[in-house]
Amino acid sequence: MKTFLIALLLACVPAVRAEILVIGHVKNDIENLTAKQVQDIYLGRGRVLPNGKFALPIDQPSPLRAEFYEKLTGRPVEQINAYWARIMFTGQASPPQQLPSDDAVMQTVRENEGAIGYINKTSVDKTVRILLELD
Amino acid sequence: MNINYSVIAVSLFMAGATAFAEESKPALSLKGFGTLGASGMDNDSLKFRRDIKQGRGVDSGWGIDTDSRLGLQVDADFGNAWHATVQWVARNYTGDFVEQNLDWAFLRWRPRDDLDIRAGRMGFDVFMLSEYRDVGYAYPWIRPPHEFYAGLPVYHFDGMDIAQKFAVGEGQLTVKVFGGYSFNQVPIGLSDQADQSYTLAGVKLAYEQGNWNARIGYNYSLNNLELSTLHPLMNALNDPALGAVWPDASTLAGKMSSKDKAVHFSSIGLTYDDGQWLAQAEGSYIHSELDVYRSVASGYLSLGRRVGKVTLYTLLGISETLNDRTNVSTPLAPVPALLELRNAADLALNSNGVDQKSVSLGLRWDVIENVDLKTQWSHYWLGNNGSALWLRPATGAAADSVNVWSVGMDFIF
């Protein structure tokens, strides 16, 4: 009952949702990416960045993952998973690799010129380039 | 024999892939999917099955074989251009448990971002869902629409495909051509099984834009084998001694023949999904040159609505055999042995019709990420000589109106 009341209370408060940043390597020569470009890369429809490099998209665990896809595509994460189930189990493409945290994503993005990741806005620093802001 | 060749080919291919792998450190991953499902119906005069490759069905005593399955997939990337996939699915189907359940084992070359060339064993891409019929998590229903998919025993083929993507308007057009050879073991009646082999070729155009998906496809399948279970009957009808007392006998044997006769699959499909509303419809016409497998037209329409984690859906399906019955003449000499032969010929040629309509209601509940629970009620109307998609007793009348209930859990990992 107590949990229920807390849940109800939280539901009434305007959700404080983190802003999410899509980030890339500092030297990747890309000013920014459109939501459509990020979508194509994260849904396996395109594998090449505007600079000609192979994209290495990186996922994170939910709840950040669920929020990222909902902001990016307007669809619940279950639908994204169902989409990927169709794509990967028919041998067409593999979903992005998952890393456990903002730090791990930042680290990989620093090391790979083709890497694309998403992180909480609060985690960003000058070592990566911001490509798209989702809120 | 066919089985051995396939297994050897796959083993060689995997050995090659592994050798290649050792040179360039591939990225390997293991994934899987599964369904735990139970279903039952309100009638015992026939048995419900998911498709005609299943030799077991359920009646009023519930069972878990219809929909339960577990698929495992290993993917390996060798650099940016080469990829290998092997997928095997544990399911209670007719045929060799290892070989017949191996649905994917291919090597893919992607020389450009928009071009895929694959060789090996691949899913049979003839209708919208035919390549991922086993992956319940990927669609809203408890199983693919029965009228459309139950008549398709072919899950995979060995050969090659080439897919090219084009940017067209705001969306993406995929053109795929494929060809190869398919070996299948199918149940005959309640206790027997037979080998089938096809040489096949097909083409698919798929267009994806925003909330819309459209698909149009054609496939040509040429039969390479006679149905082994019909051999004794065909031999008996072909006996030259019969000519005098039953002139039609050898003609009937010819009609029973499958070898070198083709089946043509044409289909069109459209889906819409905006996150809240979903709609999907497909129509097909299967033109068959065989008399033991009749030409059939099928279609379905499904509408669904998502509310939070729950999707409510309805599904209407229809499948109708189009050709007339084969007229089986009576022997001039009405000897019991000949009449028995005549009845067997009549049964072989005229008991394979599909005349089926259904309405279903169901829901999918996405309980946690990567796991859903589903339940579905379906009501089927079956016409006279119209239950070929079901398992029927050799004699006796079957019901013409039945209910099937199902519950299931799908997961991916």
PDB file of N, CA and C in Angstrom, chain A residues 36 44-48 54 62 65-66 74-79 81-83 85-95 97, chain B residues 31-33 73 80 83 87 104 106 108 110 113 118 131-132 135 137-138 170 172 208 211 273-275 306 309 366 369-370 412:
ATOM      1  N   LYS A  36      17.105  11.752 -37.117  1.00  0.00           N
ATOM      2  CA  LYS A  36      16.925  10.711 -38.138  1.00  0.00           C
ATOM      3  C   LYS A  36      18.217   9.922 -38.367  1.00  0.00           C
ATOM      4  N   GLY A  44      20.144   0.098 -36.944  1.00  0.00           N
ATOM      5  CA  GLY A  44      20.849  -0.796 -37.868  1.00  0.00           C
ATOM      6  C   GLY A  44      20.562  -0.552 -39.338  1.00  0.00           C
ATOM      7  N   ARG A  45      19.953   0.611 -39.657  1.00  0.00           N
ATOM      8  CA  ARG A  45      19.630   0.863 -41.067  1.00  0.00           C
ATOM      9  C   ARG A  45      20.799   1.460 -41.820  1.00  0.00           C
ATOM     10  N   GLY A  46      21.668   2.147 -41.108  1.00  0.00           N
ATOM     11  CA  GLY A  46      22.860   2.712 -41.741  1.00  0.00           C
ATOM     12  C   GLY A  46      24.051   2.423 -40.848  1.00  0.00           C
ATOM     13  N   ARG A  47      25.186   2.171 -41.437  1.00  0.00           N
ATOM     14  CA  ARG A  47      26.347   1.835 -40.618  1.00  0.00           C
ATOM     15  C   ARG A  47      27.487   2.819 -40.810  1.00  0.00           C
ATOM     16  N   VAL A  48      27.273   3.811 -41.682  1.00  0.00           N
ATOM     17  CA  VAL A  48      28.355   4.726 -41.986  1.00  0.00           C
ATOM     18  C   VAL A  48      28.008   6.127 -41.490  1.00  0.00           C
ATOM     19  N   PHE A  54      33.016   3.940 -40.227  1.00  0.00           N
ATOM     20  CA  PHE A  54      32.027   2.978 -39.755  1.00  0.00           C
ATOM     21  C   PHE A  54      31.524   3.381 -38.379  1.00  0.00           C
ATOM     22  N   SER A  62      18.767  -0.288 -19.463  1.00  0.00           N
ATOM     23  CA  SER A  62      17.611   0.500 -19.026  1.00  0.00           C
ATOM     24  C   SER A  62      17.797   0.808 -17.550  1.00  0.00           C
ATOM     25  N   ARG A  65      18.317   3.352 -21.305  1.00  0.00           N
ATOM     26  CA  ARG A  65      18.100   2.834 -22.654  1.00  0.00           C
ATOM     27  C   ARG A  65      16.646   3.055 -23.089  1.00  0.00           C
ATOM     28  N   ALA A  66      15.727   2.721 -22.202  1.00  0.00           N
ATOM     29  CA  ALA A  66      14.304   2.876 -22.510  1.00  0.00           C
ATOM     30  C   ALA A  66      13.984   4.342 -22.794  1.00  0.00           C
ATOM     31  N   GLY A  74      10.022   7.860 -30.207  1.00  0.00           N
ATOM     32  CA  GLY A  74       8.634   8.002 -29.774  1.00  0.00           C
ATOM     33  C   GLY A  74       7.970   6.668 -29.492  1.00  0.00           C
ATOM     34  N   ARG A  75       8.749   5.608 -29.399  1.00  0.00           N
ATOM     35  CA  ARG A  75       8.170   4.284 -29.180  1.00  0.00           C
ATOM     36  C   ARG A  75       8.682   3.672 -27.875  1.00  0.00           C
ATOM     37  N   PRO A  76       7.858   2.859 -27.220  1.00  0.00           N
ATOM     38  CA  PRO A  76       8.323   2.190 -26.001  1.00  0.00           C
ATOM     39  C   PRO A  76       9.439   1.186 -26.320  1.00  0.00           C
ATOM     40  N   VAL A  77      10.276   0.949 -25.336  1.00  0.00           N
ATOM     41  CA  VAL A  77      11.466   0.117 -25.548  1.00  0.00           C
ATOM     42  C   VAL A  77      11.097  -1.325 -25.943  1.00  0.00           C
ATOM     43  N   GLU A  78       9.918  -1.811 -25.493  1.00  0.00           N
ATOM     44  CA  GLU A  78       9.497  -3.171 -25.854  1.00  0.00           C
ATOM     45  C   GLU A  78       9.380  -3.308 -27.370  1.00  0.00           C
ATOM     46  N   GLN A  79       8.900  -2.215 -27.982  1.00  0.00           N
ATOM     47  CA  GLN A  79       8.743  -2.247 -29.435  1.00  0.00           C
ATOM     48  C   GLN A  79      10.084  -2.235 -30.152  1.00  0.00           C
ATOM     49  N   ASN A  81      12.753  -3.533 -28.870  1.00  0.00           N
ATOM     50  CA  ASN A  81      13.275  -4.889 -28.682  1.00  0.00           C
ATOM     51  C   ASN A  81      12.632  -5.881 -29.639  1.00  0.00           C
ATOM     52  N   ALA A  82      11.327  -5.732 -29.858  1.00  0.00           N
ATOM     53  CA  ALA A  82      10.634  -6.616 -30.799  1.00  0.00           C
ATOM     54  C   ALA A  82      11.167  -6.404 -32.219  1.00  0.00           C
ATOM     55  N   TYR A  83      11.427  -5.134 -32.546  1.00  0.00           N
ATOM     56  CA  TYR A  83      12.020  -4.806 -33.847  1.00  0.00           C
ATOM     57  C   TYR A  83      13.374  -5.507 -34.003  1.00  0.00           C
ATOM     58  N   ALA A  85      14.453  -8.087 -32.385  1.00  0.00           N
ATOM     59  CA  ALA A  85      14.288  -9.553 -32.418  1.00  0.00           C
ATOM     60  C   ALA A  85      14.058  -9.995 -33.857  1.00  0.00           C
ATOM     61  N   ARG A  86      13.234  -9.231 -34.584  1.00  0.00           N
ATOM     62  CA  ARG A  86      12.973  -9.576 -35.980  1.00  0.00           C
ATOM     63  C   ARG A  86      14.242  -9.439 -36.830  1.00  0.00           C
ATOM     64  N   ILE A  87      14.976  -8.337 -36.623  1.00  0.00           N
ATOM     65  CA  ILE A  87      16.151  -8.075 -37.453  1.00  0.00           C
ATOM     66  C   ILE A  87      17.274  -9.064 -37.155  1.00  0.00           C
ATOM     67  N   MET A  88      17.545  -9.317 -35.854  1.00  0.00           N
ATOM     68  CA  MET A  88      18.719 -10.150 -35.560  1.00  0.00           C
ATOM     69  C   MET A  88      18.444 -11.633 -35.756  1.00  0.00           C
ATOM     70  N   PHE A  89      17.203 -12.075 -35.510  1.00  0.00           N
ATOM     71  CA  PHE A  89      16.941 -13.509 -35.683  1.00  0.00           C
ATOM     72  C   PHE A  89      16.589 -13.864 -37.133  1.00  0.00           C
ATOM     73  N   THR A  90      16.655 -12.879 -38.035  1.00  0.00           N
ATOM     74  CA  THR A  90      16.604 -13.195 -39.457  1.00  0.00           C
ATOM     75  C   THR A  90      17.952 -12.867 -40.104  1.00  0.00           C
ATOM     76  N   GLY A  91      18.968 -12.749 -39.253  1.00  0.00           N
ATOM     77  CA  GLY A  91      20.334 -12.620 -39.745  1.00  0.00           C
ATOM     78  C   GLY A  91      20.638 -11.363 -40.538  1.00  0.00           C
ATOM     79  N   GLN A  92      19.894 -10.275 -40.297  1.00  0.00           N
ATOM     80  CA  GLN A  92      20.127  -9.059 -41.078  1.00  0.00           C
ATOM     81  C   GLN A  92      21.153  -8.135 -40.439  1.00  0.00           C
ATOM     82  N   ALA A  93      21.097  -7.980 -39.148  1.00  0.00           N
ATOM     83  CA  ALA A  93      22.019  -7.067 -38.458  1.00  0.00           C
ATOM     84  C   ALA A  93      22.002  -7.392 -36.969  1.00  0.00           C
ATOM     85  N   SER A  94      22.968  -6.858 -36.246  1.00  0.00           N
ATOM     86  CA  SER A  94      23.034  -7.074 -34.798  1.00  0.00           C
ATOM     87  C   SER A  94      22.810  -5.746 -34.086  1.00  0.00           C
ATOM     88  N   PRO A  95      22.146  -5.789 -32.928  1.00  0.00           N
ATOM     89  CA  PRO A  95      21.904  -4.551 -32.191  1.00  0.00           C
ATOM     90  C   PRO A  95      23.205  -3.968 -31.643  1.00  0.00           C
ATOM     91  N   GLN A  97      26.190  -2.756 -29.256  1.00  0.00           N
ATOM     92  CA  GLN A  97      26.762  -3.368 -28.052  1.00  0.00           C
ATOM     93  C   GLN A  97      26.356  -2.558 -26.840  1.00  0.00           C
TER      94      GLN A  97
ATOM     95  N   LYS B  31      22.895 -15.432 -28.669  1.00  0.00           N
ATOM     96  CA  LYS B  31      21.591 -14.859 -28.355  1.00  0.00           C
ATOM     97  C   LYS B  31      20.545 -15.949 -28.437  1.00  0.00           C
ATOM     98  N   GLY B  32      19.348 -15.638 -27.979  1.00  0.00           N
ATOM     99  CA  GLY B  32      18.318 -16.663 -28.082  1.00  0.00           C
ATOM    100  C   GLY B  32      16.925 -16.107 -27.910  1.00  0.00           C
ATOM    101  N   PHE B  33      15.979 -16.975 -28.180  1.00  0.00           N
ATOM    102  CA  PHE B  33      14.580 -16.609 -28.028  1.00  0.00           C
ATOM    103  C   PHE B  33      13.819 -17.870 -27.670  1.00  0.00           C
ATOM    104  N   GLN B  73      21.165 -18.696 -31.128  1.00  0.00           N
ATOM    105  CA  GLN B  73      21.845 -18.140 -32.296  1.00  0.00           C
ATOM    106  C   GLN B  73      23.238 -17.664 -31.921  1.00  0.00           C
ATOM    107  N   ASN B  80      34.521  -5.669 -40.809  1.00  0.00           N
ATOM    108  CA  ASN B  80      33.282  -4.963 -41.112  1.00  0.00           C
ATOM    109  C   ASN B  80      32.479  -5.607 -42.235  1.00  0.00           C
ATOM    110  N   HIS B  83      30.380 -11.778 -41.940  1.00  0.00           N
ATOM    111  CA  HIS B  83      29.580 -12.131 -40.768  1.00  0.00           C
ATOM    112  C   HIS B  83      29.044 -13.550 -40.952  1.00  0.00           C
ATOM    113  N   GLN B  87      21.692 -20.545 -36.443  1.00  0.00           N
ATOM    114  CA  GLN B  87      20.538 -20.567 -35.534  1.00  0.00           C
ATOM    115  C   GLN B  87      19.895 -21.950 -35.569  1.00  0.00           C
ATOM    116  N   TRP B 104      19.164 -21.541 -39.754  1.00  0.00           N
ATOM    117  CA  TRP B 104      20.093 -20.576 -40.347  1.00  0.00           C
ATOM    118  C   TRP B 104      21.530 -21.056 -40.121  1.00  0.00           C
ATOM    119  N   PHE B 106      24.714 -19.373 -42.217  1.00  0.00           N
ATOM    120  CA  PHE B 106      25.183 -18.726 -43.441  1.00  0.00           C
ATOM    121  C   PHE B 106      26.385 -17.825 -43.185  1.00  0.00           C
ATOM    122  N   ARG B 108      27.857 -14.175 -44.518  1.00  0.00           N
ATOM    123  CA  ARG B 108      27.392 -12.972 -45.215  1.00  0.00           C
ATOM    124  C   ARG B 108      28.572 -12.071 -45.580  1.00  0.00           C
ATOM    125  N   ARG B 110      29.279  -8.214 -46.963  1.00  0.00           N
ATOM    126  CA  ARG B 110      28.652  -6.910 -47.147  1.00  0.00           C
ATOM    127  C   ARG B 110      29.703  -5.958 -47.736  1.00  0.00           C
ATOM    128  N   ASP B 113      27.658  -0.759 -47.788  1.00  0.00           N
ATOM    129  CA  ASP B 113      26.704  -0.641 -46.695  1.00  0.00           C
ATOM    130  C   ASP B 113      25.298  -1.061 -47.113  1.00  0.00           C
ATOM    131  N   ARG B 118      24.571 -13.432 -49.159  1.00  0.00           N
ATOM    132  CA  ARG B 118      24.656 -14.496 -48.167  1.00  0.00           C
ATOM    133  C   ARG B 118      24.635 -15.857 -48.852  1.00  0.00           C
ATOM    134  N   GLU B 131      10.189 -15.824 -42.173  1.00  0.00           N
ATOM    135  CA  GLU B 131      11.563 -16.019 -41.707  1.00  0.00           C
ATOM    136  C   GLU B 131      11.667 -16.047 -40.183  1.00  0.00           C
ATOM    137  N   TYR B 132      10.680 -15.493 -39.480  1.00  0.00           N
ATOM    138  CA  TYR B 132      10.808 -15.447 -38.012  1.00  0.00           C
ATOM    139  C   TYR B 132       9.537 -15.928 -37.327  1.00  0.00           C
ATOM    140  N   VAL B 135       9.882 -16.703 -33.624  1.00  0.00           N
ATOM    141  CA  VAL B 135      10.247 -15.667 -32.654  1.00  0.00           C
ATOM    142  C   VAL B 135       8.987 -14.937 -32.188  1.00  0.00           C
ATOM    143  N   TYR B 137       8.307 -13.267 -29.649  1.00  0.00           N
ATOM    144  CA  TYR B 137       8.506 -11.929 -29.073  1.00  0.00           C
ATOM    145  C   TYR B 137       8.417 -10.835 -30.136  1.00  0.00           C
ATOM    146  N   ALA B 138       8.643 -11.197 -31.398  1.00  0.00           N
ATOM    147  CA  ALA B 138       8.697 -10.191 -32.464  1.00  0.00           C
ATOM    148  C   ALA B 138       7.326  -9.824 -33.035  1.00  0.00           C
ATOM    149  N   GLU B 170      11.364   9.121 -48.566  1.00  0.00           N
ATOM    150  CA  GLU B 170      11.784   9.194 -47.174  1.00  0.00           C
ATOM    151  C   GLU B 170      12.158   7.828 -46.618  1.00  0.00           C
ATOM    152  N   GLN B 172      13.105   3.347 -47.285  1.00  0.00           N
ATOM    153  CA  GLN B 172      14.131   2.455 -47.796  1.00  0.00           C
ATOM    154  C   GLN B 172      13.484   1.270 -48.501  1.00  0.00           C
ATOM    155  N   GLU B 208      10.058   0.315 -46.504  1.00  0.00           N
ATOM    156  CA  GLU B 208       9.895   0.690 -45.109  1.00  0.00           C
ATOM    157  C   GLU B 208       9.956   2.203 -45.016  1.00  0.00           C
ATOM    158  N   ASN B 211       6.025   4.729 -40.168  1.00  0.00           N
ATOM    159  CA  ASN B 211       5.164   3.741 -39.529  1.00  0.00           C
ATOM    160  C   ASN B 211       4.723   2.627 -40.476  1.00  0.00           C
ATOM    161  N   ASP B 273       2.200   0.788 -37.912  1.00  0.00           N
ATOM    162  CA  ASP B 273       2.415   0.752 -36.470  1.00  0.00           C
ATOM    163  C   ASP B 273       2.925   2.121 -36.018  1.00  0.00           C
ATOM    164  N   ASP B 274       2.091   2.857 -35.304  1.00  0.00           N
ATOM    165  CA  ASP B 274       2.540   4.184 -34.856  1.00  0.00           C
ATOM    166  C   ASP B 274       2.872   4.204 -33.369  1.00  0.00           C
ATOM    167  N   GLY B 275       3.009   3.018 -32.790  1.00  0.00           N
ATOM    168  CA  GLY B 275       3.322   2.941 -31.369  1.00  0.00           C
ATOM    169  C   GLY B 275       2.072   2.709 -30.532  1.00  0.00           C
ATOM    170  N   ARG B 306      -2.233  -0.472 -28.455  1.00  0.00           N
ATOM    171  CA  ARG B 306      -1.386  -0.560 -27.266  1.00  0.00           C
ATOM    172  C   ARG B 306      -1.875   0.433 -26.221  1.00  0.00           C
ATOM    173  N   LYS B 309       1.607  -1.124 -21.290  1.00  0.00           N
ATOM    174  CA  LYS B 309       2.363  -2.344 -21.595  1.00  0.00           C
ATOM    175  C   LYS B 309       1.493  -3.427 -22.215  1.00  0.00           C
ATOM    176  N   ASP B 366       3.576  -6.860 -22.049  1.00  0.00           N
ATOM    177  CA  ASP B 366       5.025  -6.800 -21.905  1.00  0.00           C
ATOM    178  C   ASP B 366       5.353  -6.622 -20.425  1.00  0.00           C
ATOM    179  N   GLU B 369      11.163  -5.993 -19.512  1.00  0.00           N
ATOM    180  CA  GLU B 369      11.875  -5.876 -20.774  1.00  0.00           C
ATOM    181  C   GLU B 369      12.298  -7.276 -21.223  1.00  0.00           C
ATOM    182  N   ASN B 370      12.006  -7.605 -22.474  1.00  0.00           N
ATOM    183  CA  ASN B 370      12.374  -8.865 -23.108  1.00  0.00           C
ATOM    184  C   ASN B 370      11.528 -10.083 -22.715  1.00  0.00           C
ATOM    185  N   ILE B 412      13.312 -13.139 -25.052  1.00  0.00           N
ATOM    186  CA  ILE B 412      14.544 -13.091 -25.836  1.00  0.00           C
ATOM    187  C   ILE B 412      15.691 -12.823 -24.878  1.00  0.00           C
TER     188      ILE B 412
END
